[in-house]
Amino acid sequence: MIGSFGSVAALLRQDAPDTPVHLLRPHRLAAAARAFVAGFPGDVLFAVKCNAHPLVLKTLRAEGVRHFDVASPMEIGRVAEAVPDGIMFYHHPAKTPAQIRLARESGVRHYAVDCIPELEKVKAHGGADAVPMVRLAIPKGSGAVYDLSTKFGAPPDLFGAVLRRAAELGLRPGVTFHVGSQCLDPEAFRLGIRMAAECLDRAGIAVALMDIGGGFPAYYRSTGAPPLERYFQVIDEARREWAAPRGIRLLCEPGRGLAAEGGSLLARVILRKDDAVYLNDGIFGGLTEVYWGKDDLSLPYRVVTPEGGPRGGPVRPFTAYGPTCDGNDVLPYRLELPAEVADGDYLEFNLIGAYGREMAARYNGMTSEAVAVIEADFAGHNGIEG
Ligand SMILES: Cc1ncc(COP(=O)(O)O)c(C=O)c1O
């Protein structure tokens, strides 16, 4: 941690970082957590994979997020250390026996499964009170940018068979699904809840918990998603119709929707060449997700001079290359930058609090590990810092 600063300008007055810095805005994380805790009709788990920084975990806990979706021993360790009273759900549907035993020793009781062999593993290694959360595959439809039901999730017939086998094994299963990440249509959640309830009815198995996953959007430049409140409203309607009559409690496990606004990335212009800039971070670093999401995840950004002020003036399109030797290390869209952008300037990309630092690799020995806290909001697209 480099330190805590009132603004990016204050950081730059103290330091002129030549390597990328991830900026955390705990006040934005806290606001997102308050919105979920107050608005979601059930328990909110944080999907730790999108940002496992201890300050993020502690900030969310302080605002009432006590449950965490973890997917590896590393994430279990991070939560156990940062939030000793955190309740973890091991929601990776493919685990080794040793990972399940480690989770159990760390107090985990809930484990995602999407097939009978994984269920039997949980039965064998997860302890007598293990709760298998059977994952249903949900058609992506038009709602989401990423489909999260191609790799994991049981189709309806198998879902029913896994639930029945869980009951035979003397386990009390729950249900989980994921409508896909960056889901732009709240109705996808209604369809998911309804589909899960209908599949449960067909299987003849009662459950107490339904985890409706993540998928809540971040508001990228290109995103026309409705406000979060609309998602909560649709989910509550579906809860009343399909979950409450069956005695089912809802949970959700947002990553992006909770954390994206809580972080930005400060990258530096290493070299300006005509209508191209070479940055010290790129798609093998903190901007990995931009490569996959392309225009659907177009980040807000601004240009800052080495003195910390906004670089103004007329803008024009620039190609933005990352620092590595790989020709693929280029942003998938052009940036509108001030024509006067120069070596040593900084670009601040917002909405990097989810899937930014966590996805960064170390290719060419280039990392983006440094973190600083910033108290001011992100200043907007080429705007003035507030
Ligand atoms: C099981 C599970 N839960 C939650 C999430 C978080 O999803 P999102 O960031 O879309 O909210 C993911 C993302 O991959 C996931 O795989």
CSV table of C-alpha atoms in Angstrom, one decimal, residues 1 12 22 26 91 152 172 184 229:
chain,number,residue,atom,x,y,z
A,1,MET,CA,0.0,0.0,0.0
A,12,LEU,CA,1.3,12.6,-7.7
A,22,HIS,CA,-4.5,0.5,-8.4
A,26,PRO,CA,-13.4,2.6,0.1
A,91,HIS,CA,-18.9,-21.9,-4.9
A,152,PHE,CA,-20.5,-25.0,-15.0
A,172,ARG,CA,-30.1,-31.0,2.8
A,184,LEU,CA,-28.1,-5.9,-18.6
A,229,GLU,CA,-33.1,-0.7,-7.7
